[in-house]
């Protein structure tokens, strides 16, 4: 059995002023819905001007909304004095038709963070824990704190450097989990869990357990999607967002997809408020842009592969990402490297306690990643104390990511 953990234990987030809560029971009730933006912002070595420097720390898409989405925003702005619920219905209908779903199995939200939070609240409790991967996206753990649920972290499986969910270990970690959270591709590693493993989870999870499959990054990889489990009526909730490939992180739009009875429990906790019509219009235009996903997927993949190849040539090990982020083993305390890069206005992603010598790097533009290479080289060459000798990782670059056990 894996130990339960306190997601609010000191890890960098608690030091930031906007995560200071009132003492006592009211503290839990006041916990916000946390997003990647909050978590990335909290982990920056210092509060930085978002308009200065290079920010490859929050898994954002620097391309922003597509041209069609931008035009749709411009066109809808004059109608900003209206609620226009019909736009939400139309957007939901387009997505449902494209994916072969019933409209009743899809609910739009302002991003996917809210339905993630509500799903954990709805199906976990002090007697029904949350099971999640380690390292994995932290937001579900914060939601579990609100519901009073314990959190069980299960290390990623890494027999061949794959850094993927250990599904059998996750299923064995608790006899009655309320939610098992699977992020595919995983944040922060960018790695995909094989379809066969996810099928095993669906088939073998306890009867009343909800599998929460977060597909925020699914458009960036070739992994099979999980929406068919919803069509089959399984105890599965799938999350989608427009924040990543579609470049709409600041506009906020996403979906929760699941059986209507599951969605009813989720939506009872929130999500019935009118959504920004600009985000709805941009999302609709994005879905109707037939070439957008393939074009952007290729651009991001090329930049990612070039960056990973360069790091490997320099003797560094990275997770075999298929997403817009990866974990980089810097062979010394990651916070030291993070802080040194921040001093150069190069902001890279946070450190997970399970892998203290690794940094999450977001794939930026080609120019941003070239700038990262330069700054990273300078930082790593500035003080070699405590580093693994450079010839060692070159000899071991085919070996597993051994510190990830």
Tab-separated table of C-alpha atoms in Angstrom:
chain	number	residue	atom	x	y	z
A	1	UNK	CA	0.000	0.000	0.000
A	2	UNK	CA	1.342	3.412	-0.899
A	3	UNK	CA	1.363	6.067	1.833
A	4	UNK	CA	-1.172	8.832	1.780
A	5	UNK	CA	0.223	12.326	1.446
A	6	UNK	CA	-0.732	15.876	2.258
A	7	UNK	CA	-0.856	17.814	-1.024
A	8	UNK	CA	-0.445	21.069	0.881
A	9	UNK	CA	2.877	20.106	2.413
A	10	UNK	CA	5.591	22.716	1.728
A	11	UNK	CA	6.724	22.415	-1.866
A	12	UNK	CA	7.096	25.991	-3.029
A	13	UNK	CA	3.422	26.759	-3.531
A	14	UNK	CA	2.754	27.387	0.137
A	15	UNK	CA	5.355	30.137	0.241
A	16	UNK	CA	3.476	32.326	-2.178
A	17	UNK	CA	1.179	34.953	-0.758
A	18	UNK	CA	-1.829	34.081	-2.899
A	19	UNK	CA	-1.931	30.579	-1.407
A	20	UNK	CA	-2.130	31.794	2.196
A	21	UNK	CA	-5.401	30.700	3.665
A	22	UNK	CA	-7.232	31.512	6.862
A	23	UNK	CA	-6.414	29.269	9.805
A	24	UNK	CA	-8.777	26.509	10.870
A	25	UNK	CA	-11.596	24.760	9.075
A	26	UNK	CA	-12.354	27.753	6.866
A	27	UNK	CA	-8.994	27.248	5.157
A	28	UNK	CA	-10.129	24.121	3.342
A	29	UNK	CA	-13.392	25.711	2.250
A	30	UNK	CA	-11.481	28.629	0.755
A	31	UNK	CA	-9.190	26.566	-1.470
A	32	UNK	CA	-9.447	27.818	-5.054
A	33	UNK	CA	-9.761	25.877	-8.285
A	34	UNK	CA	-6.103	25.677	-9.186
A	35	UNK	CA	-4.864	25.635	-12.751
A	36	UNK	CA	-1.555	25.093	-14.491
A	37	UNK	CA	-1.194	28.879	-14.546
A	38	UNK	CA	-1.451	29.130	-10.739
A	39	UNK	CA	0.963	26.279	-10.165
A	40	UNK	CA	3.539	27.551	-12.638
A	41	UNK	CA	3.294	31.108	-11.311
A	42	UNK	CA	3.750	29.952	-7.733
A	43	UNK	CA	6.915	28.031	-8.563
A	44	UNK	CA	8.765	30.825	-10.309
A	45	UNK	CA	11.866	31.778	-8.323
A	46	UNK	CA	10.601	35.344	-8.341
A	47	UNK	CA	7.503	37.048	-9.616
A	48	UNK	CA	8.328	37.989	-13.151
A	49	UNK	CA	6.985	40.432	-15.664
A	50	UNK	CA	5.065	38.184	-18.075
A	51	UNK	CA	6.001	40.554	-20.900
A	52	UNK	CA	9.711	40.174	-20.235
A	53	UNK	CA	11.942	37.203	-20.868
A	54	UNK	CA	11.063	33.775	-22.184
A	55	UNK	CA	8.377	31.747	-20.424
A	56	UNK	CA	8.521	28.014	-21.057
A	57	UNK	CA	7.160	27.077	-17.634
A	58	UNK	CA	3.375	26.759	-17.924
A	59	UNK	CA	2.790	24.438	-20.917
A	60	UNK	CA	1.319	27.329	-22.876
A	61	UNK	CA	1.195	27.472	-26.651
A	62	UNK	CA	3.072	30.594	-27.773
A	63	UNK	CA	1.286	30.520	-31.133
A	64	UNK	CA	-1.906	31.659	-29.423
A	65	UNK	CA	-5.337	31.269	-31.036
A	66	UNK	CA	-5.484	30.445	-34.722
A	67	UNK	CA	-6.202	33.159	-37.260
A	68	UNK	CA	-9.743	31.856	-37.660
A	69	UNK	CA	-10.248	31.964	-33.892
A	70	UNK	CA	-8.908	35.514	-33.679
A	71	UNK	CA	-11.258	36.660	-36.410
A	72	UNK	CA	-14.170	34.967	-34.669
A	73	UNK	CA	-13.344	36.892	-31.494
A	74	UNK	CA	-13.284	40.176	-33.390
A	75	UNK	CA	-16.582	39.387	-35.057
A	76	UNK	CA	-18.378	38.483	-31.802
A	77	UNK	CA	-17.145	41.425	-29.696
A	78	UNK	CA	-19.947	43.819	-30.793
A	79	UNK	CA	-22.408	41.332	-29.305
A	80	UNK	CA	-20.608	41.283	-25.972
A	81	UNK	CA	-23.626	42.739	-24.201
A	82	UNK	CA	-25.548	39.486	-24.693
A	83	UNK	CA	-25.265	36.143	-22.921
A	84	UNK	CA	-25.781	34.150	-26.131
A	85	UNK	CA	-26.302	30.711	-24.607
A	86	UNK	CA	-27.098	29.444	-28.083
A	87	UNK	CA	-23.391	29.702	-28.893
A	88	UNK	CA	-22.575	27.212	-26.147
A	89	UNK	CA	-25.198	24.810	-27.452
A	90	UNK	CA	-23.849	25.135	-30.983
A	91	UNK	CA	-20.264	24.555	-29.828
A	92	UNK	CA	-21.271	21.472	-27.851
A	93	UNK	CA	-23.190	20.147	-30.837
A	94	UNK	CA	-20.234	20.583	-33.183
A	95	UNK	CA	-17.864	18.764	-30.837
A	96	UNK	CA	-20.344	15.969	-30.142
A	97	UNK	CA	-21.002	15.413	-33.836
A	98	UNK	CA	-17.294	15.384	-34.687
A	99	UNK	CA	-16.604	12.789	-31.992
A	100	UNK	CA	-19.735	10.685	-32.491
A	101	UNK	CA	-21.121	11.529	-29.055
A	102	UNK	CA	-24.546	12.499	-27.827
A	103	UNK	CA	-24.809	16.171	-26.883
A	104	UNK	CA	-26.011	15.069	-23.433
A	105	UNK	CA	-22.594	13.533	-22.747
A	106	UNK	CA	-20.730	16.830	-23.202
A	107	UNK	CA	-20.677	19.918	-20.979
A	108	UNK	CA	-18.612	23.003	-21.854
A	109	UNK	CA	-16.628	24.760	-19.150
A	110	UNK	CA	-14.239	27.691	-18.965
A	111	UNK	CA	-11.215	25.423	-19.458
A	112	UNK	CA	-10.813	21.910	-18.068
A	113	UNK	CA	-9.601	22.876	-14.589
A	114	UNK	CA	-13.107	23.439	-13.234
A	115	UNK	CA	-14.526	20.046	-14.274
A	116	UNK	CA	-11.343	18.367	-13.018
A	117	UNK	CA	-11.872	20.018	-9.633
A	118	UNK	CA	-15.598	19.232	-9.559
A	119	UNK	CA	-15.082	15.587	-10.544
A	120	UNK	CA	-12.738	15.023	-7.624
A	121	UNK	CA	-15.147	16.831	-5.276
A	122	UNK	CA	-18.104	14.804	-6.523
A	123	UNK	CA	-16.595	11.335	-6.266
A	124	UNK	CA	-13.989	11.418	-3.474
A	125	UNK	CA	-14.483	11.749	0.266
A	126	UNK	CA	-12.763	10.894	3.530
A	127	UNK	CA	-13.620	7.247	2.802
A	128	UNK	CA	-12.942	7.344	-0.961
A	129	UNK	CA	-9.365	8.413	-1.762
A	130	UNK	CA	-7.872	9.910	-4.887
A	131	UNK	CA	-5.228	7.811	-6.642
A	132	UNK	CA	-2.814	9.675	-8.883
A	133	UNK	CA	0.573	9.234	-10.541
A	134	UNK	CA	3.814	10.625	-9.143
A	135	UNK	CA	5.001	12.823	-10.664
A	136	UNK	CA	1.712	13.970	-12.075
A	137	UNK	CA	-0.456	17.036	-12.384
A	138	UNK	CA	-1.088	18.408	-8.901
A	139	UNK	CA	-4.486	20.089	-9.283
A	140	UNK	CA	-6.547	16.967	-8.411
A	141	UNK	CA	-4.732	16.737	-5.074
A	142	UNK	CA	-5.831	20.232	-4.138
A	143	UNK	CA	-9.426	19.339	-4.934
A	144	UNK	CA	-9.115	16.211	-2.783
A	145	UNK	CA	-8.085	18.436	0.107
A	146	UNK	CA	-11.422	20.194	-0.185
A	147	UNK	CA	-13.410	16.930	-0.196
A	148	UNK	CA	-11.435	15.618	2.775
A	149	UNK	CA	-10.114	12.707	0.732
A	150	UNK	CA	-6.710	11.189	1.210
A	151	UNK	CA	-4.316	11.269	-1.730
A	152	UNK	CA	-2.383	8.182	-2.775
A	153	UNK	CA	0.571	8.833	-5.064
A	154	UNK	CA	1.842	5.929	-7.150
A	155	UNK	CA	5.272	6.252	-8.810
A	156	UNK	CA	5.349	6.139	-12.576
A	157	UNK	CA	6.447	2.867	-14.150
A	158	UNK	CA	9.827	3.182	-15.791
A	159	UNK	CA	11.180	-0.201	-16.904
A	160	UNK	CA	12.650	1.232	-20.117
A	161	UNK	CA	12.729	4.932	-19.398
A	162	UNK	CA	9.068	5.211	-20.413
A	163	UNK	CA	7.836	7.157	-17.360
A	164	UNK	CA	4.217	6.071	-17.814
A	165	UNK	CA	1.341	5.368	-15.452
A	166	UNK	CA	1.734	2.123	-13.505
A	167	UNK	CA	-1.876	1.069	-13.934
A	168	UNK	CA	-1.753	-2.190	-12.001
A	169	UNK	CA	-0.043	-0.491	-9.066
A	170	UNK	CA	-2.611	2.303	-9.138
A	171	UNK	CA	-5.465	-0.196	-9.056
A	172	UNK	CA	-3.825	-2.027	-6.157
A	173	UNK	CA	-3.122	1.137	-4.178
A	174	UNK	CA	-6.606	1.397	-2.642
A	175	UNK	CA	-9.568	-0.941	-2.286
A	176	UNK	CA	-12.212	1.744	-2.759
A	177	UNK	CA	-10.821	4.795	-4.571
A	178	UNK	CA	-13.311	7.485	-5.467
A	179	UNK	CA	-11.284	8.704	-8.428
A	180	UNK	CA	-8.273	7.339	-10.281
A	181	UNK	CA	-6.693	10.202	-12.212
A	182	UNK	CA	-4.895	9.490	-15.486
A	183	UNK	CA	-3.352	12.346	-17.433
A	184	UNK	CA	-2.570	11.158	-20.950
A	185	UNK	CA	-0.114	12.386	-22.163
A	186	UNK	CA	1.120	12.903	-18.636
A	187	UNK	CA	1.910	16.300	-17.199
A	188	UNK	CA	4.856	16.804	-16.450
A	189	UNK	CA	6.608	14.007	-18.353
A	190	UNK	CA	4.810	14.334	-21.680
A	191	UNK	CA	4.702	10.535	-21.930
A	192	UNK	CA	1.752	8.447	-23.059
A	193	UNK	CA	0.221	5.474	-21.300
A	194	UNK	CA	-0.454	2.558	-23.667
A	195	UNK	CA	-4.040	2.049	-24.721
A	196	UNK	CA	-3.938	-1.521	-23.426
A	197	UNK	CA	-3.114	-0.235	-19.946
A	198	UNK	CA	-6.013	2.217	-19.984
A	199	UNK	CA	-8.353	-0.543	-21.172
A	200	UNK	CA	-7.134	-2.645	-18.255
A	201	UNK	CA	-7.911	0.190	-15.857
A	202	UNK	CA	-11.428	0.600	-17.234
A	203	UNK	CA	-12.072	-3.141	-17.023
A	204	UNK	CA	-10.607	-3.695	-13.559
A	205	UNK	CA	-11.348	-0.552	-11.542
A	206	UNK	CA	-13.775	-1.037	-8.636
A	207	UNK	CA	-17.405	-0.773	-9.662
A	208	UNK	CA	-18.065	2.684	-8.206
A	209	UNK	CA	-14.674	4.218	-8.998
A	210	UNK	CA	-14.562	6.984	-11.584
A	211	UNK	CA	-11.616	7.043	-13.968
A	212	UNK	CA	-10.813	10.674	-14.679
A	213	UNK	CA	-8.869	10.731	-17.940
A	214	UNK	CA	-7.335	14.129	-18.597
A	215	UNK	CA	-6.697	14.559	-22.317
A	216	UNK	CA	-5.510	18.156	-22.157
A	217	UNK	CA	-2.516	17.245	-24.337
A	218	UNK	CA	-4.039	14.490	-26.456
A	219	UNK	CA	-3.992	16.484	-29.697
A	220	UNK	CA	-0.192	16.622	-29.527
A	221	UNK	CA	0.342	12.868	-29.761
A	222	UNK	CA	-0.751	9.801	-31.741
A	223	UNK	CA	-2.116	7.901	-28.742
A	224	UNK	CA	-5.656	6.489	-29.086
A	225	UNK	CA	-8.318	8.692	-27.529
A	226	UNK	CA	-10.574	7.599	-24.671
A	227	UNK	CA	-13.950	8.944	-25.745
A	228	UNK	CA	-15.102	5.475	-26.792
A	229	UNK	CA	-15.298	4.536	-23.110
A	230	UNK	CA	-17.912	7.253	-22.702
A	231	UNK	CA	-19.866	5.912	-25.668
A	232	UNK	CA	-19.799	2.481	-24.017
A	233	UNK	CA	-21.244	3.903	-20.788
A	234	UNK	CA	-18.214	3.217	-18.621
A	235	UNK	CA	-17.434	4.985	-15.338
A	236	UNK	CA	-15.154	7.378	-17.169
A	237	UNK	CA	-14.983	11.158	-17.349
A	238	UNK	CA	-12.745	12.586	-20.065
A	239	UNK	CA	-11.462	16.157	-19.990
A	240	UNK	CA	-10.573	18.204	-23.053
A	241	UNK	CA	-9.248	21.752	-23.242
A	242	UNK	CA	-8.517	24.405	-25.834
A	243	UNK	CA	-5.609	25.707	-23.733
A	244	UNK	CA	-2.809	23.632	-25.276
A	245	UNK	CA	-2.712	22.870	-28.992
A	246	UNK	CA	-5.449	25.395	-29.743
A	247	UNK	CA	-3.516	28.172	-27.949
A	248	UNK	CA	-6.447	29.443	-25.899
A	249	UNK	CA	-5.087	29.196	-22.342
A	250	UNK	CA	-6.023	32.783	-21.570
A	251	UNK	CA	-9.440	32.543	-23.210
A	252	UNK	CA	-10.585	29.520	-21.155
A	253	UNK	CA	-12.623	26.848	-22.870
A	254	UNK	CA	-12.903	23.104	-22.352
A	255	UNK	CA	-15.235	20.128	-22.058
A	256	UNK	CA	-16.149	17.406	-19.610
A	257	UNK	CA	-17.327	14.267	-21.410
A	258	UNK	CA	-19.074	11.412	-19.633
A	259	UNK	CA	-22.323	9.595	-18.978
A	260	UNK	CA	-25.139	12.076	-18.288
A	261	UNK	CA	-25.546	10.831	-14.715
A	262	UNK	CA	-21.868	11.437	-13.975
A	263	UNK	CA	-21.996	14.870	-15.579
A	264	UNK	CA	-25.055	15.746	-13.510
A	265	UNK	CA	-23.074	15.200	-10.311
A	266	UNK	CA	-20.186	17.265	-11.647
A	267	UNK	CA	-22.295	20.155	-12.915
A	268	UNK	CA	-24.225	20.340	-9.654
A	269	UNK	CA	-21.060	21.758	-8.114
A	270	UNK	CA	-20.607	24.463	-10.747
A	271	UNK	CA	-20.388	25.112	-14.436
A	272	UNK	CA	-23.857	26.450	-15.199
A	273	UNK	CA	-22.732	30.052	-15.484
A	274	UNK	CA	-22.618	31.693	-18.896
A	275	UNK	CA	-19.284	31.258	-20.670
A	276	UNK	CA	-17.375	34.100	-22.337
A	277	UNK	CA	-18.776	34.481	-25.826
A	278	UNK	CA	-15.297	35.290	-27.168
A	279	UNK	CA	-13.998	31.931	-25.970
A	280	UNK	CA	-17.033	30.111	-27.343
A	281	UNK	CA	-16.628	31.753	-30.749
A	282	UNK	CA	-12.886	31.031	-30.844
A	283	UNK	CA	-13.413	27.403	-29.857
A	284	UNK	CA	-16.046	26.906	-32.542
A	285	UNK	CA	-13.747	28.377	-35.200
A	286	UNK	CA	-10.914	26.158	-33.977
A	287	UNK	CA	-12.977	22.974	-34.243
A	288	UNK	CA	-14.078	23.900	-37.751
A	289	UNK	CA	-10.482	24.506	-38.908
A	290	UNK	CA	-9.745	21.134	-40.486
A	291	UNK	CA	-5.968	21.580	-40.747
A	292	UNK	CA	-5.284	23.243	-37.406
A	293	UNK	CA	-4.560	20.178	-35.287
A	294	UNK	CA	-2.246	18.454	-37.755
A	295	UNK	CA	-0.370	21.642	-38.617
A	296	UNK	CA	0.287	22.689	-35.044
A	297	UNK	CA	1.032	19.159	-33.903
A	298	UNK	CA	3.795	18.955	-36.501
A	299	UNK	CA	5.273	22.332	-35.590
A	300	UNK	CA	5.411	21.506	-31.878
A	301	UNK	CA	6.695	17.982	-32.491
A	302	UNK	CA	9.526	19.201	-34.706
A	303	UNK	CA	10.673	21.756	-32.142
A	304	UNK	CA	10.388	19.212	-29.326
A	305	UNK	CA	12.362	16.550	-31.190
A	306	UNK	CA	15.111	18.994	-32.128
A	307	UNK	CA	15.413	20.125	-28.523
A	308	UNK	CA	15.446	16.582	-27.131
A	309	UNK	CA	18.041	15.510	-29.709
A	310	UNK	CA	20.285	18.431	-28.750
A	311	UNK	CA	19.978	17.694	-25.029
A	312	UNK	CA	20.807	14.047	-25.653
A	313	UNK	CA	23.861	15.055	-27.671
A	314	UNK	CA	24.979	17.162	-24.719
A	315	UNK	CA	24.660	14.186	-22.385
A	316	UNK	CA	21.355	14.957	-20.668
A	317	UNK	CA	18.475	12.562	-20.167
A	318	UNK	CA	14.870	13.552	-20.794
A	319	UNK	CA	11.574	11.745	-20.684
A	320	UNK	CA	10.454	10.457	-24.105
A	321	UNK	CA	7.755	13.077	-24.499
A	322	UNK	CA	4.998	13.097	-27.093
A	323	UNK	CA	3.558	16.362	-25.812
A	324	UNK	CA	4.555	20.011	-25.422
A	325	UNK	CA	6.589	19.415	-22.263
A	326	UNK	CA	9.245	17.042	-20.983
A	327	UNK	CA	11.264	16.414	-17.862
A	328	UNK	CA	14.977	17.175	-18.014
A	329	UNK	CA	17.418	15.589	-15.558
A	330	UNK	CA	19.944	18.328	-14.697
A	331	UNK	CA	21.944	16.070	-12.328
A	332	UNK	CA	21.805	18.529	-9.434
A	333	UNK	CA	19.033	20.209	-7.421
A	334	UNK	CA	16.597	21.453	-10.007
A	335	UNK	CA	15.768	24.585	-8.057
A	336	UNK	CA	19.366	25.766	-8.422
A	337	UNK	CA	19.193	25.519	-12.202
A	338	UNK	CA	15.709	27.001	-12.288
A	339	UNK	CA	16.865	30.020	-10.291
A	340	UNK	CA	20.004	30.497	-12.407
A	341	UNK	CA	17.938	30.443	-15.595
A	342	UNK	CA	15.424	32.861	-14.097
A	343	UNK	CA	18.288	35.285	-13.455
A	344	UNK	CA	18.674	35.335	-17.235
A	345	UNK	CA	14.909	35.896	-17.675
A	346	UNK	CA	14.549	32.324	-18.890
A	347	UNK	CA	11.646	30.795	-16.960
A	348	UNK	CA	11.374	27.004	-16.972
A	349	UNK	CA	8.841	24.809	-15.270
A	350	UNK	CA	8.644	23.575	-11.757
A	351	UNK	CA	10.199	20.691	-9.854
A	352	UNK	CA	8.295	17.695	-8.515
A	353	UNK	CA	9.433	16.368	-5.108
A	354	UNK	CA	9.649	12.817	-6.499
A	355	UNK	CA	12.264	13.953	-9.022
A	356	UNK	CA	14.176	16.789	-7.330
A	357	UNK	CA	16.923	16.862	-9.955
A	358	UNK	CA	14.569	17.320	-12.881
A	359	UNK	CA	12.907	20.344	-14.426
A	360	UNK	CA	9.813	20.443	-16.582
A	361	UNK	CA	10.480	22.267	-19.815
A	362	UNK	CA	7.651	23.547	-22.004
A	363	UNK	CA	8.208	23.476	-25.753
A	364	UNK	CA	8.161	27.075	-26.939
A	365	UNK	CA	8.819	28.501	-30.376
A	366	UNK	CA	11.897	27.429	-32.321
A	367	UNK	CA	13.581	30.739	-31.431
A	368	UNK	CA	12.685	30.376	-27.756
A	369	UNK	CA	14.151	26.888	-27.617
A	370	UNK	CA	17.367	28.079	-29.274
A	371	UNK	CA	17.585	30.777	-26.607
A	372	UNK	CA	16.990	28.093	-23.990
A	373	UNK	CA	19.911	26.069	-25.352
A	374	UNK	CA	22.218	29.059	-25.015
A	375	UNK	CA	21.137	29.997	-21.500
A	376	UNK	CA	21.064	26.399	-20.309
A	377	UNK	CA	24.593	25.795	-21.601
A	378	UNK	CA	25.873	28.904	-19.849
A	379	UNK	CA	24.176	27.975	-16.572
A	380	UNK	CA	25.394	24.394	-16.593
A	381	UNK	CA	28.934	25.442	-17.483
A	382	UNK	CA	29.101	28.196	-14.895
A	383	UNK	CA	29.456	25.890	-11.907
A	384	UNK	CA	30.116	22.188	-12.330
A	385	UNK	CA	30.256	21.456	-8.611
A	386	UNK	CA	27.974	18.586	-7.772
A	387	UNK	CA	27.257	17.702	-11.378
A	388	UNK	CA	27.637	14.208	-12.761
A	389	UNK	CA	30.782	14.234	-14.949
A	390	UNK	CA	29.699	15.002	-18.505
A	391	UNK	CA	31.159	11.772	-19.907
A	392	UNK	CA	28.960	9.653	-17.612
A	393	UNK	CA	25.535	10.561	-18.995
A	394	UNK	CA	26.863	10.105	-22.517
A	395	UNK	CA	27.809	6.532	-21.641
A	396	UNK	CA	24.430	5.996	-19.994
A	397	UNK	CA	22.200	7.925	-22.347
A	398	UNK	CA	20.502	4.713	-23.468
A	399	UNK	CA	19.902	3.647	-19.860
A	400	UNK	CA	16.572	4.052	-18.051
A	401	UNK	CA	15.724	7.277	-16.272
A	402	UNK	CA	17.021	5.522	-13.159
A	403	UNK	CA	16.217	8.106	-10.500
A	404	UNK	CA	12.524	7.847	-11.266
A	405	UNK	CA	11.744	4.765	-9.188
